[in-house]
């Protein structure tokens, strides 16, 4: 023992950093391991996690779910009015919002403002006050987009008269939907509901949507995975940055528009609107990712995450193996860059269905391909690469359709495994815009956030109970 302490000591510290700091002050050489108990230290969830790890039924289910995700072939098939695609909208006054379920009284400002705007757009109420009374009286149903195979950015609002992109998975015929991107500024997805905003939405229905529909009739279905893959090689991550993807889409859609019988003035107007909006492809990307994740959903006993979504208050996830159940927690704050004049105190909590891109292995998971994104969300190109590498530790595999040049063309990490998240303490990273907490102010910044660990701990408990029931071991 005396000889041991007479030699230079090299210490490995696991857990609290303060122990390592004290050893360094005493002159020791310390390697610190950033470790914490799995599942937030919840003993019951930790035992469930240990039981689920390498469980043969879960492993088999994950192989099936991940294979279905990889096999998905989303194509942009059509543009239709929401009530034509979502049958529930024909039976009742229904408006869809982003994220997991939430009651009107608990909604954030931007979502409330957007819903009020949608009620007026549909002609169900003449003004803000009348629209809110209609909602408070329970005469308008509010449900998540995900409950109807749909997604929407930020507030995520879809109402019956809005046009939708239709994406079809050619592997299984399943269809998913997204609203059309309004552009920047005062827009419904940030809660703005002025006459200017509603007039733009009416123009999108009357002019933009019919033109896109006619162009798709000329071009035929547009394969989306190759377009997204090419955009990743051109500096996009197809969530917060869609400049290249939108450009690739323009190359396909404008010649098709010129091949229609539409008036030249309409073709010019529509082309100009798409060209001016670098975010136009975002909604298409979201619907494509929704189609890929829906293919992986509904595999009994799978621990693969099939949905991540936020409503401006809570963050929710779904697992493939636990059906339609949501696992929710308070949304984590967004760390990023704010526009001049705004700060953290002005921001709404994380918001929108666009985290479906990260769920599908792009967006924040593909930041290594998009070093320019750090100018928008903060950090450095090295941080972006580190985020993509770190996500490999919590996923089932990689998607060879989406490769990252900065990582020697390695496939993007994909197939978030709730077990690995809870065990390793690494949270899925998400690129996101930051909305002002007041309706209609709009975007005030952008940054990076993560899914809250509490969602995954709750999901592990539920999955363990499901597997035990399946195995006849229920307590």
Short mmCIF file of C-alpha atoms in Angstrom, two decimals:
data_model
loop_
_atom_site.label_atom_id
_atom_site.label_comp_id
_atom_site.label_asym_id
_atom_site.label_seq_id
_atom_site.Cartn_x
_atom_site.Cartn_y
_atom_site.Cartn_z
CA UNK A 1 0.00 0.00 0.00
CA UNK A 2 2.83 2.41 0.85
CA UNK A 3 4.50 1.67 -2.48
CA UNK A 4 1.17 2.34 -4.26
CA UNK A 5 0.79 5.81 -2.81
CA UNK A 6 4.42 6.56 -3.51
CA UNK A 7 3.81 6.29 -7.25
CA UNK A 8 2.11 8.81 -9.58
CA UNK A 9 -1.62 8.07 -9.38
CA UNK A 10 -3.96 8.08 -12.33
CA UNK A 11 -7.58 8.15 -11.20
CA UNK A 12 -10.75 7.38 -13.15
CA UNK A 13 -13.65 9.32 -11.65
CA UNK A 14 -17.19 8.20 -12.43
CA UNK A 15 -20.18 10.38 -11.63
CA UNK A 16 -19.88 13.71 -9.81
CA UNK A 17 -17.42 16.10 -11.43
CA UNK A 18 -16.67 17.74 -8.06
CA UNK A 19 -14.74 14.62 -7.01
CA UNK A 20 -12.55 14.92 -10.09
CA UNK A 21 -12.03 18.65 -9.48
CA UNK A 22 -10.84 18.03 -5.91
CA UNK A 23 -8.41 15.34 -7.04
CA UNK A 24 -6.96 17.67 -9.66
CA UNK A 25 -6.51 20.39 -7.04
CA UNK A 26 -4.55 17.86 -5.00
CA UNK A 27 -2.26 17.27 -7.96
CA UNK A 28 -3.78 14.05 -9.23
CA UNK A 29 -4.18 13.02 -12.84
CA UNK A 30 -7.89 12.38 -13.36
CA UNK A 31 -9.94 11.01 -16.24
CA UNK A 32 -13.56 11.90 -15.69
CA UNK A 33 -16.34 9.64 -17.01
CA UNK A 34 -19.61 11.49 -17.52
CA UNK A 35 -21.88 8.81 -16.04
CA UNK A 36 -25.21 8.92 -14.30
CA UNK A 37 -27.65 6.23 -13.23
CA UNK A 38 -29.88 5.04 -16.09
CA UNK A 39 -33.54 6.03 -16.31
CA UNK A 40 -32.99 9.13 -14.14
CA UNK A 41 -32.16 6.90 -11.22
CA UNK A 42 -35.66 5.43 -11.11
CA UNK A 43 -35.04 1.99 -9.62
CA UNK A 44 -38.21 0.41 -11.01
CA UNK A 45 -37.61 1.76 -14.50
CA UNK A 46 -33.96 0.73 -14.24
CA UNK A 47 -34.97 -2.84 -13.48
CA UNK A 48 -37.43 -2.77 -16.38
CA UNK A 49 -34.67 -1.45 -18.61
CA UNK A 50 -32.29 -4.19 -17.57
CA UNK A 51 -34.97 -6.79 -18.27
CA UNK A 52 -35.71 -5.33 -21.72
CA UNK A 53 -32.05 -5.09 -22.74
CA UNK A 54 -31.29 -7.77 -25.33
CA UNK A 55 -34.73 -9.27 -24.74
CA UNK A 56 -35.20 -11.64 -27.71
CA UNK A 57 -38.81 -10.57 -28.37
CA UNK A 58 -37.89 -6.89 -28.36
CA UNK A 59 -34.84 -7.49 -30.54
CA UNK A 60 -36.93 -9.37 -33.08
CA UNK A 61 -39.61 -6.69 -33.08
CA UNK A 62 -36.99 -3.98 -33.58
CA UNK A 63 -35.54 -5.81 -36.58
CA UNK A 64 -39.01 -5.84 -38.14
CA UNK A 65 -39.76 -2.19 -37.37
CA UNK A 66 -36.38 -0.96 -38.60
CA UNK A 67 -36.63 -3.02 -41.80
CA UNK A 68 -40.04 -1.50 -42.55
CA UNK A 69 -38.62 1.98 -41.99
CA UNK A 70 -35.75 1.30 -44.40
CA UNK A 71 -38.07 -0.23 -47.01
CA UNK A 72 -40.41 2.79 -47.11
CA UNK A 73 -40.43 4.63 -50.44
CA UNK A 74 -42.28 7.94 -50.01
CA UNK A 75 -43.39 9.82 -53.12
CA UNK A 76 -45.18 13.14 -53.46
CA UNK A 77 -48.41 11.93 -55.06
CA UNK A 78 -50.96 14.74 -54.98
CA UNK A 79 -52.27 17.93 -53.44
CA UNK A 80 -55.80 17.75 -52.03
CA UNK A 81 -58.11 19.68 -49.74
CA UNK A 82 -57.90 18.46 -46.13
CA UNK A 83 -61.54 17.41 -45.88
CA UNK A 84 -61.02 15.12 -48.90
CA UNK A 85 -58.11 13.34 -47.21
CA UNK A 86 -59.21 13.33 -43.57
CA UNK A 87 -62.69 11.85 -43.38
CA UNK A 88 -63.25 12.94 -39.76
CA UNK A 89 -63.40 16.54 -40.96
CA UNK A 90 -66.64 15.83 -42.83
CA UNK A 91 -68.50 14.71 -39.72
CA UNK A 92 -67.62 17.52 -37.29
CA UNK A 93 -65.81 20.83 -36.91
CA UNK A 94 -62.28 19.56 -36.49
CA UNK A 95 -58.96 21.38 -36.37
CA UNK A 96 -55.65 19.59 -36.04
CA UNK A 97 -52.64 20.91 -34.12
CA UNK A 98 -49.05 19.85 -33.62
CA UNK A 99 -47.68 17.70 -30.83
CA UNK A 100 -49.37 15.39 -28.34
CA UNK A 101 -52.97 15.95 -27.13
CA UNK A 102 -53.58 19.08 -25.08
CA UNK A 103 -56.68 20.90 -23.86
CA UNK A 104 -57.47 24.42 -25.11
CA UNK A 105 -56.94 26.02 -21.69
CA UNK A 106 -53.41 24.58 -21.50
CA UNK A 107 -52.28 25.55 -25.00
CA UNK A 108 -49.54 28.10 -25.65
CA UNK A 109 -50.21 31.47 -27.27
CA UNK A 110 -49.11 30.67 -30.84
CA UNK A 111 -51.27 27.51 -31.03
CA UNK A 112 -54.31 29.31 -29.64
CA UNK A 113 -53.84 32.18 -32.08
CA UNK A 114 -53.46 29.80 -35.00
CA UNK A 115 -56.58 27.83 -34.06
CA UNK A 116 -58.61 31.04 -33.79
CA UNK A 117 -57.34 32.04 -37.24
CA UNK A 118 -58.34 28.66 -38.66
CA UNK A 119 -61.85 28.96 -37.18
CA UNK A 120 -62.26 32.32 -38.92
CA UNK A 121 -60.74 30.95 -42.13
CA UNK A 122 -63.41 28.24 -42.18
CA UNK A 123 -66.15 30.84 -41.68
CA UNK A 124 -67.27 29.27 -38.40
CA UNK A 125 -66.91 32.60 -36.57
CA UNK A 126 -66.65 36.23 -37.73
CA UNK A 127 -64.02 37.44 -35.26
CA UNK A 128 -61.56 36.42 -32.54
CA UNK A 129 -64.01 36.63 -29.66
CA UNK A 130 -66.68 34.59 -31.42
CA UNK A 131 -64.09 32.00 -32.45
CA UNK A 132 -62.89 31.56 -28.87
CA UNK A 133 -66.47 31.27 -27.59
CA UNK A 134 -67.11 28.52 -30.13
CA UNK A 135 -64.05 26.65 -28.89
CA UNK A 136 -64.86 27.14 -25.20
CA UNK A 137 -68.40 25.87 -25.85
CA UNK A 138 -66.91 22.63 -27.17
CA UNK A 139 -68.26 23.14 -30.68
CA UNK A 140 -64.84 22.74 -32.30
CA UNK A 141 -62.82 19.55 -31.80
CA UNK A 142 -59.06 19.93 -31.40
CA UNK A 143 -56.87 16.88 -32.05
CA UNK A 144 -53.22 16.16 -32.88
CA UNK A 145 -52.18 15.98 -36.52
CA UNK A 146 -50.51 12.64 -35.78
CA UNK A 147 -53.89 11.09 -34.95
CA UNK A 148 -54.82 11.57 -38.61
CA UNK A 149 -51.56 10.54 -40.36
CA UNK A 150 -50.62 14.20 -40.71
CA UNK A 151 -47.91 16.61 -39.57
CA UNK A 152 -47.55 20.38 -39.44
CA UNK A 153 -44.66 22.67 -38.47
CA UNK A 154 -44.81 24.90 -35.37
CA UNK A 155 -48.53 25.29 -34.45
CA UNK A 156 -49.20 22.61 -37.06
CA UNK A 157 -52.71 23.76 -37.86
CA UNK A 158 -54.78 21.88 -40.42
CA UNK A 159 -58.42 22.83 -40.98
CA UNK A 160 -60.93 21.37 -43.49
CA UNK A 161 -60.45 23.83 -46.34
CA UNK A 162 -56.65 23.86 -46.30
CA UNK A 163 -54.71 22.16 -49.10
CA UNK A 164 -52.42 19.31 -48.12
CA UNK A 165 -49.44 17.58 -49.65
CA UNK A 166 -50.17 13.88 -50.09
CA UNK A 167 -47.19 11.56 -49.66
CA UNK A 168 -47.64 7.87 -50.39
CA UNK A 169 -45.36 5.07 -49.27
CA UNK A 170 -45.17 2.95 -52.42
CA UNK A 171 -44.13 -0.05 -50.34
CA UNK A 172 -47.46 -0.37 -48.54
CA UNK A 173 -49.80 2.24 -50.07
CA UNK A 174 -50.07 4.19 -46.79
CA UNK A 175 -50.63 7.94 -47.19
CA UNK A 176 -49.50 10.82 -44.99
CA UNK A 177 -50.25 14.53 -45.14
CA UNK A 178 -48.83 17.94 -44.40
CA UNK A 179 -50.09 21.46 -44.89
CA UNK A 180 -48.32 23.81 -47.33
CA UNK A 181 -45.59 26.15 -46.15
CA UNK A 182 -46.67 29.79 -45.88
CA UNK A 183 -43.18 31.29 -45.92
CA UNK A 184 -41.77 33.61 -43.26
CA UNK A 185 -43.14 36.67 -41.48
CA UNK A 186 -46.66 36.90 -40.11
CA UNK A 187 -47.97 33.39 -40.67
CA UNK A 188 -50.58 31.12 -39.12
CA UNK A 189 -48.06 28.55 -37.91
CA UNK A 190 -46.69 31.16 -35.48
CA UNK A 191 -50.17 32.18 -34.35
CA UNK A 192 -50.76 35.20 -36.59
CA UNK A 193 -54.38 35.47 -37.73
CA UNK A 194 -54.78 38.89 -39.34
CA UNK A 195 -56.67 39.52 -42.56
CA UNK A 196 -53.33 39.44 -44.41
CA UNK A 197 -52.58 35.96 -43.05
CA UNK A 198 -56.02 34.58 -43.88
CA UNK A 199 -55.94 36.11 -47.36
CA UNK A 200 -52.62 34.37 -48.04
CA UNK A 201 -54.14 31.05 -46.95
CA UNK A 202 -57.09 31.64 -49.28
CA UNK A 203 -54.64 32.36 -52.12
CA UNK A 204 -52.82 29.12 -51.36
CA UNK A 205 -56.09 27.21 -51.68
CA UNK A 206 -57.33 29.03 -54.78
CA UNK A 207 -54.08 29.49 -56.73
CA UNK A 208 -51.08 27.62 -55.34
CA UNK A 209 -52.70 24.25 -54.58
CA UNK A 210 -54.47 23.80 -57.96
CA UNK A 211 -51.23 24.70 -59.75
CA UNK A 212 -49.23 22.15 -57.77
CA UNK A 213 -51.90 19.52 -58.35
CA UNK A 214 -51.86 20.18 -62.09
CA UNK A 215 -48.05 20.10 -62.17
CA UNK A 216 -47.97 16.73 -60.39
CA UNK A 217 -50.42 15.39 -62.97
CA UNK A 218 -47.82 16.33 -65.61
CA UNK A 219 -44.67 15.24 -63.76
CA UNK A 220 -46.10 12.15 -62.11
CA UNK A 221 -45.15 11.09 -58.60
CA UNK A 222 -41.93 12.61 -57.28
CA UNK A 223 -39.63 10.27 -55.36
CA UNK A 224 -38.60 11.99 -52.16
CA UNK A 225 -35.83 9.90 -50.60
CA UNK A 226 -33.42 10.50 -53.52
CA UNK A 227 -34.21 14.22 -53.42
CA UNK A 228 -33.62 14.38 -49.66
CA UNK A 229 -30.42 12.36 -50.00
CA UNK A 230 -29.08 14.73 -52.65
CA UNK A 231 -30.00 17.74 -50.49
CA UNK A 232 -27.97 16.27 -47.61
CA UNK A 233 -24.96 16.23 -49.94
CA UNK A 234 -25.62 19.88 -50.82
CA UNK A 235 -25.60 21.29 -47.28
CA UNK A 236 -29.17 20.75 -46.06
CA UNK A 237 -30.34 18.68 -43.11
CA UNK A 238 -33.97 18.89 -44.41
CA UNK A 239 -35.42 20.35 -41.23
CA UNK A 240 -34.24 23.87 -40.46
CA UNK A 241 -32.27 24.14 -43.69
CA UNK A 242 -34.08 23.25 -46.92
CA UNK A 243 -32.44 25.62 -49.41
CA UNK A 244 -30.99 22.86 -51.58
CA UNK A 245 -34.05 20.60 -51.27
CA UNK A 246 -36.34 23.45 -52.28
CA UNK A 247 -34.08 24.17 -55.25
CA UNK A 248 -34.20 20.52 -56.32
CA UNK A 249 -37.97 20.57 -56.00
CA UNK A 250 -38.15 23.72 -58.12
CA UNK A 251 -36.17 21.93 -60.86
CA UNK A 252 -38.90 19.28 -60.97
CA UNK A 253 -42.03 21.34 -60.46
CA UNK A 254 -41.45 24.44 -62.64
CA UNK A 255 -41.00 22.51 -65.92
CA UNK A 256 -44.12 20.55 -65.00
CA UNK A 257 -46.01 23.80 -64.35
CA UNK A 258 -44.99 24.98 -67.82
CA UNK A 259 -46.43 21.76 -69.21
CA UNK A 260 -49.89 22.44 -67.79
CA UNK A 261 -52.70 24.38 -69.43
CA UNK A 262 -52.73 26.93 -66.61
CA UNK A 263 -52.66 30.66 -67.42
CA UNK A 264 -49.11 31.97 -67.69
CA UNK A 265 -49.84 34.60 -65.04
CA UNK A 266 -50.73 31.88 -62.52
CA UNK A 267 -47.60 29.88 -63.37
CA UNK A 268 -45.46 32.99 -62.83
CA UNK A 269 -47.18 33.82 -59.55
CA UNK A 270 -46.85 30.30 -58.16
CA UNK A 271 -43.25 29.88 -59.32
CA UNK A 272 -42.26 33.18 -57.75
CA UNK A 273 -43.84 32.19 -54.42
CA UNK A 274 -42.02 28.86 -54.27
CA UNK A 275 -38.68 30.33 -55.37
CA UNK A 276 -38.94 33.04 -52.69
CA UNK A 277 -39.49 30.51 -49.90
CA UNK A 278 -36.39 28.49 -48.95
CA UNK A 279 -38.50 26.56 -46.43
CA UNK A 280 -41.03 25.36 -48.99
CA UNK A 281 -39.71 21.78 -49.01
CA UNK A 282 -39.88 21.46 -45.20
CA UNK A 283 -43.51 20.36 -45.17
CA UNK A 284 -42.85 17.82 -47.91
CA UNK A 285 -39.86 16.49 -45.97
CA UNK A 286 -42.02 16.17 -42.85
CA UNK A 287 -44.72 14.20 -44.67
CA UNK A 288 -42.05 11.93 -46.18
CA UNK A 289 -40.53 11.28 -42.75
CA UNK A 290 -44.01 10.65 -41.34
CA UNK A 291 -44.56 8.03 -44.05
CA UNK A 292 -41.26 6.33 -43.18
CA UNK A 293 -42.03 6.31 -39.45
CA UNK A 294 -45.62 5.17 -39.91
CA UNK A 295 -44.19 2.17 -41.77
CA UNK A 296 -42.26 1.28 -38.61
CA UNK A 297 -45.17 1.91 -36.24
CA UNK A 298 -47.42 -0.73 -34.78
CA UNK A 299 -44.88 -3.54 -34.42
CA UNK A 300 -45.79 -5.20 -31.10
CA UNK A 301 -43.03 -5.10 -28.44
CA UNK A 302 -40.68 -2.83 -30.45
CA UNK A 303 -38.75 -0.19 -28.50
CA UNK A 304 -38.22 1.92 -31.64
CA UNK A 305 -39.51 5.50 -31.37
CA UNK A 306 -42.09 6.17 -34.09
CA UNK A 307 -43.08 9.76 -33.22
CA UNK A 308 -41.52 12.78 -31.50
CA UNK A 309 -43.67 15.92 -31.40
CA UNK A 310 -44.18 19.09 -29.36
CA UNK A 311 -47.18 21.34 -28.73
CA UNK A 312 -45.49 24.36 -27.17
CA UNK A 313 -46.00 23.02 -23.65
CA UNK A 314 -45.22 19.30 -23.65
CA UNK A 315 -42.97 17.00 -25.62
CA UNK A 316 -44.46 13.64 -26.57
CA UNK A 317 -43.12 10.40 -28.00
CA UNK A 318 -44.69 7.17 -29.21
CA UNK A 319 -43.09 3.76 -29.46
CA UNK A 320 -43.78 1.32 -32.26
CA UNK A 321 -44.50 -1.42 -29.73
CA UNK A 322 -46.93 0.42 -27.44
CA UNK A 323 -49.59 1.40 -29.97
CA UNK A 324 -51.09 4.89 -29.93
CA UNK A 325 -50.00 5.76 -26.39
CA UNK A 326 -48.24 9.08 -25.85
CA UNK A 327 -45.48 9.50 -23.27
CA UNK A 328 -45.20 13.14 -22.34
CA UNK A 329 -43.07 15.52 -20.31
CA UNK A 330 -42.52 19.25 -20.14
CA UNK A 331 -40.65 20.37 -23.25
CA UNK A 332 -36.97 21.16 -22.73
CA UNK A 333 -35.78 24.74 -23.37
CA UNK A 334 -34.17 25.62 -26.69
CA UNK A 335 -30.56 26.77 -26.65
CA UNK A 336 -29.74 28.88 -29.65
CA UNK A 337 -29.55 32.29 -31.27
CA UNK A 338 -32.22 34.94 -30.92
CA UNK A 339 -33.06 37.67 -33.39
CA UNK A 340 -32.10 41.19 -32.23
CA UNK A 341 -34.38 42.47 -29.49
CA UNK A 342 -35.52 39.05 -28.27
CA UNK A 343 -34.36 36.67 -25.56
CA UNK A 344 -35.24 33.55 -23.60
CA UNK A 345 -37.97 35.34 -21.67
CA UNK A 346 -39.84 35.98 -24.94
CA UNK A 347 -39.79 32.39 -26.20
CA UNK A 348 -42.51 29.78 -26.26
CA UNK A 349 -41.53 26.25 -25.31
CA UNK A 350 -40.43 23.87 -28.05
CA UNK A 351 -43.17 23.59 -30.66
CA UNK A 352 -44.18 21.62 -33.76
CA UNK A 353 -44.37 18.25 -35.49
CA UNK A 354 -41.14 18.87 -37.40
CA UNK A 355 -39.22 16.65 -34.96
CA UNK A 356 -40.55 13.83 -37.15
CA UNK A 357 -37.46 14.58 -39.27
CA UNK A 358 -35.13 13.71 -36.40
CA UNK A 359 -37.28 10.67 -35.62
CA UNK A 360 -36.53 9.53 -39.18
CA UNK A 361 -32.78 10.16 -38.89
CA UNK A 362 -32.38 13.55 -40.57
CA UNK A 363 -32.66 17.08 -39.17
CA UNK A 364 -30.51 17.29 -36.06
CA UNK A 365 -29.29 13.74 -36.65
CA UNK A 366 -27.83 14.87 -40.00
CA UNK A 367 -26.23 18.12 -38.83
CA UNK A 368 -22.80 16.91 -39.96
CA UNK A 369 -23.97 17.39 -43.55
CA UNK A 370 -25.04 20.97 -42.89
CA UNK A 371 -22.23 23.02 -41.30
CA UNK A 372 -23.96 26.22 -42.41
CA UNK A 373 -26.85 25.44 -40.07
CA UNK A 374 -24.74 26.39 -37.07
CA UNK A 375 -24.90 30.03 -38.16
CA UNK A 376 -28.65 29.77 -37.66
CA UNK A 377 -28.93 27.57 -34.55
CA UNK A 378 -25.61 28.30 -32.81
CA UNK A 379 -22.50 26.26 -32.11
CA UNK A 380 -19.71 25.29 -34.47
CA UNK A 381 -19.32 22.87 -37.41
CA UNK A 382 -17.49 20.56 -34.99
CA UNK A 383 -20.57 20.60 -32.74
CA UNK A 384 -22.76 19.66 -35.69
CA UNK A 385 -20.52 16.69 -36.51
CA UNK A 386 -20.41 15.64 -32.85
CA UNK A 387 -24.22 15.66 -32.68
CA UNK A 388 -24.46 13.30 -35.65
CA UNK A 389 -21.87 10.96 -34.16
CA UNK A 390 -23.51 10.96 -30.73
CA UNK A 391 -26.86 9.91 -32.17
CA UNK A 392 -25.25 6.67 -33.35
CA UNK A 393 -25.18 5.56 -29.70
CA UNK A 394 -28.97 5.62 -29.29
CA UNK A 395 -30.19 4.18 -32.59
CA UNK A 396 -30.82 0.73 -34.04
CA UNK A 397 -28.69 1.32 -37.12
CA UNK A 398 -28.08 3.61 -40.06
CA UNK A 399 -30.05 4.53 -43.15
CA UNK A 400 -27.91 3.89 -46.25
CA UNK A 401 -30.27 6.05 -48.32
CA UNK A 402 -29.11 9.12 -46.35
CA UNK A 403 -25.34 9.54 -46.08
CA UNK A 404 -23.16 12.25 -44.56
CA UNK A 405 -20.13 13.41 -46.58
CA UNK A 406 -18.46 14.90 -43.49
CA UNK A 407 -18.48 11.44 -41.86
CA UNK A 408 -16.94 9.71 -44.87
CA UNK A 409 -20.43 9.10 -46.27
CA UNK A 410 -21.55 7.15 -43.22
CA UNK A 411 -25.32 6.55 -43.11
CA UNK A 412 -27.36 8.78 -40.82
CA UNK A 413 -28.14 7.29 -37.43
CA UNK A 414 -31.75 6.14 -37.46
CA UNK A 415 -34.25 4.14 -35.46
CA UNK A 416 -34.17 5.72 -32.00
CA UNK A 417 -34.18 2.93 -29.40
CA UNK A 418 -35.89 4.09 -26.19
CA UNK A 419 -33.85 1.54 -24.24
CA UNK A 420 -30.55 3.05 -25.37
CA UNK A 421 -31.72 6.58 -24.62
CA UNK A 422 -32.71 5.65 -21.06
CA UNK A 423 -29.61 3.54 -20.50
CA UNK A 424 -26.95 5.86 -21.92
CA UNK A 425 -28.42 9.19 -20.92
CA UNK A 426 -28.02 10.56 -24.44
CA UNK A 427 -31.07 12.50 -25.59
CA UNK A 428 -32.18 12.83 -29.25
CA UNK A 429 -31.01 16.18 -30.59
CA UNK A 430 -33.44 18.41 -32.49
CA UNK A 431 -32.91 21.49 -34.64
CA UNK A 432 -35.80 23.87 -34.16
CA UNK A 433 -37.13 27.35 -34.71
CA UNK A 434 -38.06 29.45 -31.70
CA UNK A 435 -41.53 31.02 -31.63
CA UNK A 436 -42.51 34.04 -29.55
CA UNK A 437 -44.81 33.05 -26.71
CA UNK A 438 -47.39 35.60 -27.86
CA UNK A 439 -49.54 34.69 -30.83
CA UNK A 440 -48.60 36.31 -34.11
CA UNK A 441 -45.22 37.81 -33.24
CA UNK A 442 -43.57 35.02 -35.21
CA UNK A 443 -40.18 33.40 -35.21
CA UNK A 444 -37.66 35.04 -32.89
CA UNK A 445 -34.71 32.67 -33.26
CA UNK A 446 -33.53 29.13 -33.80
CA UNK A 447 -31.53 26.62 -31.85
CA UNK A 448 -31.02 23.12 -30.62
CA UNK A 449 -33.01 21.21 -28.04
CA UNK A 450 -33.47 17.64 -26.89
CA UNK A 451 -36.32 15.33 -26.06
CA UNK A 452 -36.87 15.13 -22.27
CA UNK A 453 -35.65 11.94 -20.59
CA UNK A 454 -38.91 11.58 -18.62
CA UNK A 455 -40.70 10.56 -21.84
CA UNK A 456 -38.35 7.63 -22.35
CA UNK A 457 -38.46 6.49 -18.74
CA UNK A 458 -42.26 6.37 -18.88
CA UNK A 459 -42.11 4.58 -22.22
CA UNK A 460 -39.71 1.95 -20.82
CA UNK A 461 -42.11 1.20 -17.98
CA UNK A 462 -45.02 0.82 -20.41
CA UNK A 463 -43.05 -1.34 -22.83
CA UNK A 464 -41.87 -3.63 -20.03
CA UNK A 465 -45.45 -4.12 -18.90
CA UNK A 466 -46.51 -4.86 -22.48
CA UNK A 467 -43.75 -7.42 -22.95
CA UNK A 468 -44.56 -9.07 -19.60
CA UNK A 469 -48.22 -9.33 -20.54
CA UNK A 470 -47.25 -10.84 -23.88
CA UNK A 471 -45.00 -13.32 -22.10
CA UNK A 472 -47.57 -14.14 -19.40
CA UNK A 473 -45.42 -12.51 -16.71
CA UNK A 474 -47.63 -9.55 -15.83
CA UNK A 475 -47.45 -8.57 -12.19
#
